[in-house]
Short mmCIF file of N, CA and C in Angstrom, two decimals:
data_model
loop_
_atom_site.label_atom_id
_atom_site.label_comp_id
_atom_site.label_asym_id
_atom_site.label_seq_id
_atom_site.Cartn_x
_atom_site.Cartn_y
_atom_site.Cartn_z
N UNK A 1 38.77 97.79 -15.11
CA UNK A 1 38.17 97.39 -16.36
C UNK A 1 36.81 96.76 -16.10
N UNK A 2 35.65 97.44 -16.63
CA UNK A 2 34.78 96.92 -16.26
C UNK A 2 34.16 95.75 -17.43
N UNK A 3 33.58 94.77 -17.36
CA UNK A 3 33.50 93.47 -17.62
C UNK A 3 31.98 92.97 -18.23
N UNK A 4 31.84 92.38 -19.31
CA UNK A 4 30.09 91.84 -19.27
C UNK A 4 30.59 90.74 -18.84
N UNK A 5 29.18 89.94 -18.60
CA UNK A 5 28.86 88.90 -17.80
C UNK A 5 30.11 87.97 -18.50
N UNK A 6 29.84 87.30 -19.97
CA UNK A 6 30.77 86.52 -20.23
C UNK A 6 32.18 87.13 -20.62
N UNK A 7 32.73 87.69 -20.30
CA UNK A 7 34.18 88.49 -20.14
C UNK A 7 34.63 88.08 -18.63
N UNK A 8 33.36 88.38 -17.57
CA UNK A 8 33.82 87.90 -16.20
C UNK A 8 34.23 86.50 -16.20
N UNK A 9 33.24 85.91 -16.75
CA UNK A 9 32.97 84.34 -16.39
C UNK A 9 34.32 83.79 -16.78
N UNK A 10 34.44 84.14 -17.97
CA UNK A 10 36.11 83.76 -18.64
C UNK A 10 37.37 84.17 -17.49
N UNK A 11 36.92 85.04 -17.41
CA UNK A 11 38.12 85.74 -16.19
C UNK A 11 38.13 84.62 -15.04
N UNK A 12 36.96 84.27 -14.48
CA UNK A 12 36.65 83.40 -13.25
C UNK A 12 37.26 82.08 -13.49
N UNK A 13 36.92 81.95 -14.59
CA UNK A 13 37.18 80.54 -15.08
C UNK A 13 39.29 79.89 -15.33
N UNK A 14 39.56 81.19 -15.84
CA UNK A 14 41.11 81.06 -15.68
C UNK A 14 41.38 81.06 -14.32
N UNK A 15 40.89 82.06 -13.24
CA UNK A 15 41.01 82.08 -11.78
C UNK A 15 41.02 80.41 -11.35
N UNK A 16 40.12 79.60 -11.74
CA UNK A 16 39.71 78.23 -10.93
C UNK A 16 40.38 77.41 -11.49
N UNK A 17 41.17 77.60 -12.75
CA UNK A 17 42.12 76.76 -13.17
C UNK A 17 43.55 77.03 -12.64
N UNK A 18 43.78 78.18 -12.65
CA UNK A 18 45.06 78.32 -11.84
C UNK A 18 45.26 78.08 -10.36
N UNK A 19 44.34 78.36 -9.64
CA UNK A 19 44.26 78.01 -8.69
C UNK A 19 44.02 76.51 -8.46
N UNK A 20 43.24 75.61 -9.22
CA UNK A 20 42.89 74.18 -8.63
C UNK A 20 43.58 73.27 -9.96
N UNK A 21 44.07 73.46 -10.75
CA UNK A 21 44.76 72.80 -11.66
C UNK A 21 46.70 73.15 -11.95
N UNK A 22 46.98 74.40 -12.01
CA UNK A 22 48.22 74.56 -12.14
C UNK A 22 48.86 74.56 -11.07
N UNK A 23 48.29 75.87 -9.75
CA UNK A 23 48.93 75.65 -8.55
C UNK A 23 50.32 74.99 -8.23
N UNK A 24 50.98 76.13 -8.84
CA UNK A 24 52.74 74.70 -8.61
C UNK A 24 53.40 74.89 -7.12
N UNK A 25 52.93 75.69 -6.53
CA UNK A 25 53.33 75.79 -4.84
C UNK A 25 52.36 75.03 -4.28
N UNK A 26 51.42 74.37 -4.84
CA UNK A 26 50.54 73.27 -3.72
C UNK A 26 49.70 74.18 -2.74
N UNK A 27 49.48 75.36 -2.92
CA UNK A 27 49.08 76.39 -1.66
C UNK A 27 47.46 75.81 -1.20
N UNK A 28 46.37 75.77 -2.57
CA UNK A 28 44.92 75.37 -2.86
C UNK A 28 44.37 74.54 -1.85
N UNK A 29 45.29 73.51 -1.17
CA UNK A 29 44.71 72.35 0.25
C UNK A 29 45.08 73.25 1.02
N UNK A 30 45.60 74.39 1.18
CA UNK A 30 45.30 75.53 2.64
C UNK A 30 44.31 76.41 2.53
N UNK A 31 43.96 76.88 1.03
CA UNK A 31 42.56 77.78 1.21
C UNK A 31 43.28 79.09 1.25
N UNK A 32 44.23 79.67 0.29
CA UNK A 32 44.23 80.35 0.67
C UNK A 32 44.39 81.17 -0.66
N UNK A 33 43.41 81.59 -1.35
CA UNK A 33 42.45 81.11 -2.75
C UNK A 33 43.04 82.60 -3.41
N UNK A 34 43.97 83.51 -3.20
CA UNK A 34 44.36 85.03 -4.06
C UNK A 34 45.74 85.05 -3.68
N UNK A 35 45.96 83.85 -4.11
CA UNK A 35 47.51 83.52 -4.38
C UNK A 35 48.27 83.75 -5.62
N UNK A 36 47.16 83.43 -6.80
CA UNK A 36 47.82 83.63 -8.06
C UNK A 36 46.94 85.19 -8.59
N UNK A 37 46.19 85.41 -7.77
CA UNK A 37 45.13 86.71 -8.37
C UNK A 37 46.33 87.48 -9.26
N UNK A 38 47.30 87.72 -8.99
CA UNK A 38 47.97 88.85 -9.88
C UNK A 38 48.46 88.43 -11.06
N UNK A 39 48.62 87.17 -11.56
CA UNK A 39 48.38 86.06 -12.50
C UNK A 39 47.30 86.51 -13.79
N UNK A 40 46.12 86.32 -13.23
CA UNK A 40 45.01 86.58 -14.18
C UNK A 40 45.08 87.33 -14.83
N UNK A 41 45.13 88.44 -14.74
CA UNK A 41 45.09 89.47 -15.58
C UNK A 41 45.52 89.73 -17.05
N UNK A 42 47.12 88.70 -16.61
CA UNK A 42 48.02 88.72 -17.91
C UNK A 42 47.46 87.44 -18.80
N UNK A 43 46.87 86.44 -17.91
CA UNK A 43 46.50 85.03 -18.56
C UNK A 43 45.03 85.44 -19.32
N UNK A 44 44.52 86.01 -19.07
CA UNK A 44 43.10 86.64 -19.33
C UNK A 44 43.27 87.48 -20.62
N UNK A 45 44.06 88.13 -20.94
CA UNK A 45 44.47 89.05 -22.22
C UNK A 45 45.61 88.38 -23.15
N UNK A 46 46.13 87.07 -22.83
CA UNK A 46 47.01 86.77 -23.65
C UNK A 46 45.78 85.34 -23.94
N UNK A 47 44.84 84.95 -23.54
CA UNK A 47 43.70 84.39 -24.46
C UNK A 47 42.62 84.96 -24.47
N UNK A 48 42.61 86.04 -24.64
CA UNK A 48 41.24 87.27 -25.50
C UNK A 48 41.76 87.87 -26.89
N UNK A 49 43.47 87.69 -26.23
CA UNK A 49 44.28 88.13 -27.95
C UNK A 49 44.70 87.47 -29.03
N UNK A 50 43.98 85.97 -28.49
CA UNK A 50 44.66 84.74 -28.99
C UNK A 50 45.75 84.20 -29.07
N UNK A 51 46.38 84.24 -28.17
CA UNK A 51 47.80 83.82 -27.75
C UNK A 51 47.89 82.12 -28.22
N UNK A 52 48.75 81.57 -28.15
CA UNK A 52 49.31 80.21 -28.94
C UNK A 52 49.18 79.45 -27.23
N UNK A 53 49.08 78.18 -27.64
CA UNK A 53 49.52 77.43 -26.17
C UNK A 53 51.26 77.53 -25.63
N UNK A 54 51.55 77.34 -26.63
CA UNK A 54 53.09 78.03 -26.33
C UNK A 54 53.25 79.12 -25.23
N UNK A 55 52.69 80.49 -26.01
CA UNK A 55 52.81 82.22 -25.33
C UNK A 55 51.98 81.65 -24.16
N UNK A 56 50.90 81.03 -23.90
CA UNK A 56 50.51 80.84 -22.56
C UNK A 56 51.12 80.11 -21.30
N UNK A 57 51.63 78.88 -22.26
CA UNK A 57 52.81 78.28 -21.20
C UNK A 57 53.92 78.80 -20.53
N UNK A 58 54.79 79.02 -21.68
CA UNK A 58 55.69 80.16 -21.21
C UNK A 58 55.53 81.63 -20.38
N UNK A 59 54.34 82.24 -20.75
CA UNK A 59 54.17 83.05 -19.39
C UNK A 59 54.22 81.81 -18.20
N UNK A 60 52.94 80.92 -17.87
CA UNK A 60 52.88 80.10 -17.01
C UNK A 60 54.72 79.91 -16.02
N UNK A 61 55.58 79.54 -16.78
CA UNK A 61 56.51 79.01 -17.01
C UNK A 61 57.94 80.13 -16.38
N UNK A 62 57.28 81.28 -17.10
CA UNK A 62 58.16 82.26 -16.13
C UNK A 62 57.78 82.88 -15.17
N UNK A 63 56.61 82.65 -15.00
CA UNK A 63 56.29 82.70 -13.33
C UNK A 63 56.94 81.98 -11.99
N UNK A 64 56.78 80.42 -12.91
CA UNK A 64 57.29 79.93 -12.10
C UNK A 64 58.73 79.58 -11.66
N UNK A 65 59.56 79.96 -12.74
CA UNK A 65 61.03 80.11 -12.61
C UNK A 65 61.44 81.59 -11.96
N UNK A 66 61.07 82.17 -12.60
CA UNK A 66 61.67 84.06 -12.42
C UNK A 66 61.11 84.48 -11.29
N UNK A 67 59.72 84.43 -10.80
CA UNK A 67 58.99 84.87 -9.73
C UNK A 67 58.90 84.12 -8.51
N UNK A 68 58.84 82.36 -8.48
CA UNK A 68 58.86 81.67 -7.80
C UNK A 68 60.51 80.99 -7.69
N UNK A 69 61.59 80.87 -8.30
CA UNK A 69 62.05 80.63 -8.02
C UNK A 69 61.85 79.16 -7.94
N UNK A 70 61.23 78.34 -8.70
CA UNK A 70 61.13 76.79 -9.07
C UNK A 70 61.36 76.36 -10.50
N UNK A 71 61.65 75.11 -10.50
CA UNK A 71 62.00 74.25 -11.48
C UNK A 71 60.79 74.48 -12.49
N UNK A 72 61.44 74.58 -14.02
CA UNK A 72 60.27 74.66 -15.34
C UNK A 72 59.47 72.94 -14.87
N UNK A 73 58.36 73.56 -15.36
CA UNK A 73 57.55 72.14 -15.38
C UNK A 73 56.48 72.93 -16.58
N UNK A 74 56.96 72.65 -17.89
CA UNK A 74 56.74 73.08 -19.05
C UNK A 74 55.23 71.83 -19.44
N UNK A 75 55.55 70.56 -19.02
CA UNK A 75 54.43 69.45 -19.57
C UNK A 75 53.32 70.33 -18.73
N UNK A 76 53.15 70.84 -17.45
CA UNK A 76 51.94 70.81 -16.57
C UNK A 76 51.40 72.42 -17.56
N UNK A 77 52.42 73.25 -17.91
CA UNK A 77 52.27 74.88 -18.21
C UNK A 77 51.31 74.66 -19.02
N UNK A 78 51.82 73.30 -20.48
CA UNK A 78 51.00 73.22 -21.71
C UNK A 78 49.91 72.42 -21.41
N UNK A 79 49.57 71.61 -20.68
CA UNK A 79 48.49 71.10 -19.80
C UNK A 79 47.44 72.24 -20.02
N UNK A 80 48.09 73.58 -18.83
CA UNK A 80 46.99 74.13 -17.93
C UNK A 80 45.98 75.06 -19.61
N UNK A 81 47.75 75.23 -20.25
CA UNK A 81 47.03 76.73 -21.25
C UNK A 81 46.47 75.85 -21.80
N UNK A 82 46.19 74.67 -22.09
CA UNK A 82 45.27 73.26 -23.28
C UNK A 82 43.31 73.96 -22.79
N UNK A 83 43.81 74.00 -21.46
CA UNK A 83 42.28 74.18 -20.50
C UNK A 83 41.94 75.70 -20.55
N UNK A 84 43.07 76.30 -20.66
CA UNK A 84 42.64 77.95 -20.77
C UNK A 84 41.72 78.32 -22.68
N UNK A 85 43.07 77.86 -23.05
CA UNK A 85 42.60 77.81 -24.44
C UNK A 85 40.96 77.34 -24.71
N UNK A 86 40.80 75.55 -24.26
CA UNK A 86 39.20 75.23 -24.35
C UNK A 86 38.00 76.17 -23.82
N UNK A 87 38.55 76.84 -22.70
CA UNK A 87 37.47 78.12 -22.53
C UNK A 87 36.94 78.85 -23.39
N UNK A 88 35.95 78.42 -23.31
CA UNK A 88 35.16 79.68 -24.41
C UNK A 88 34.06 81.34 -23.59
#
């Protein structure tokens, strides 16, 4: 999918939040920065479609239960989508 400038930037910008704000495996103090890359994509189109902080958390949320195999931490999910959402 090719991208204008502010379509990327938005894209980038969910990238640096997931990575340095949600990060629920702690991976970010090793550097090892395309950990959540397969993440974006879905977080990136569920706020271009206007998704609720809810629909964003809850993706957040079953990532981290269904895919990771960790405990809901629903306060940090609605946190992160608060910051996805403020992206403009």
């Amino acid at each position: 999918m090719k991208m204008n400038p502010e379509q990327l930037q938005l894209y980038k910008s969910i990238d640096a939040i997931l990575w340095l704000d949600w990060d629920p495996i702690g991976i970010n103090q090793i550097g090892v920065s395309d950990e959540y890359n397969s993440y974006i994509p879905q977080v990136y189109q569920l706020k271009v479609n206007g998704a609720s902080k809810i629909e964003i958390a809850n993706y957040l949320d079953e990532i981290i239960t269904k895919r990771m195999g960790m405990e809901s931490n629903m306060k940090l999910n609605e946190q992160i989508a608060d910051m996805i959402l403020a992206l403009k």
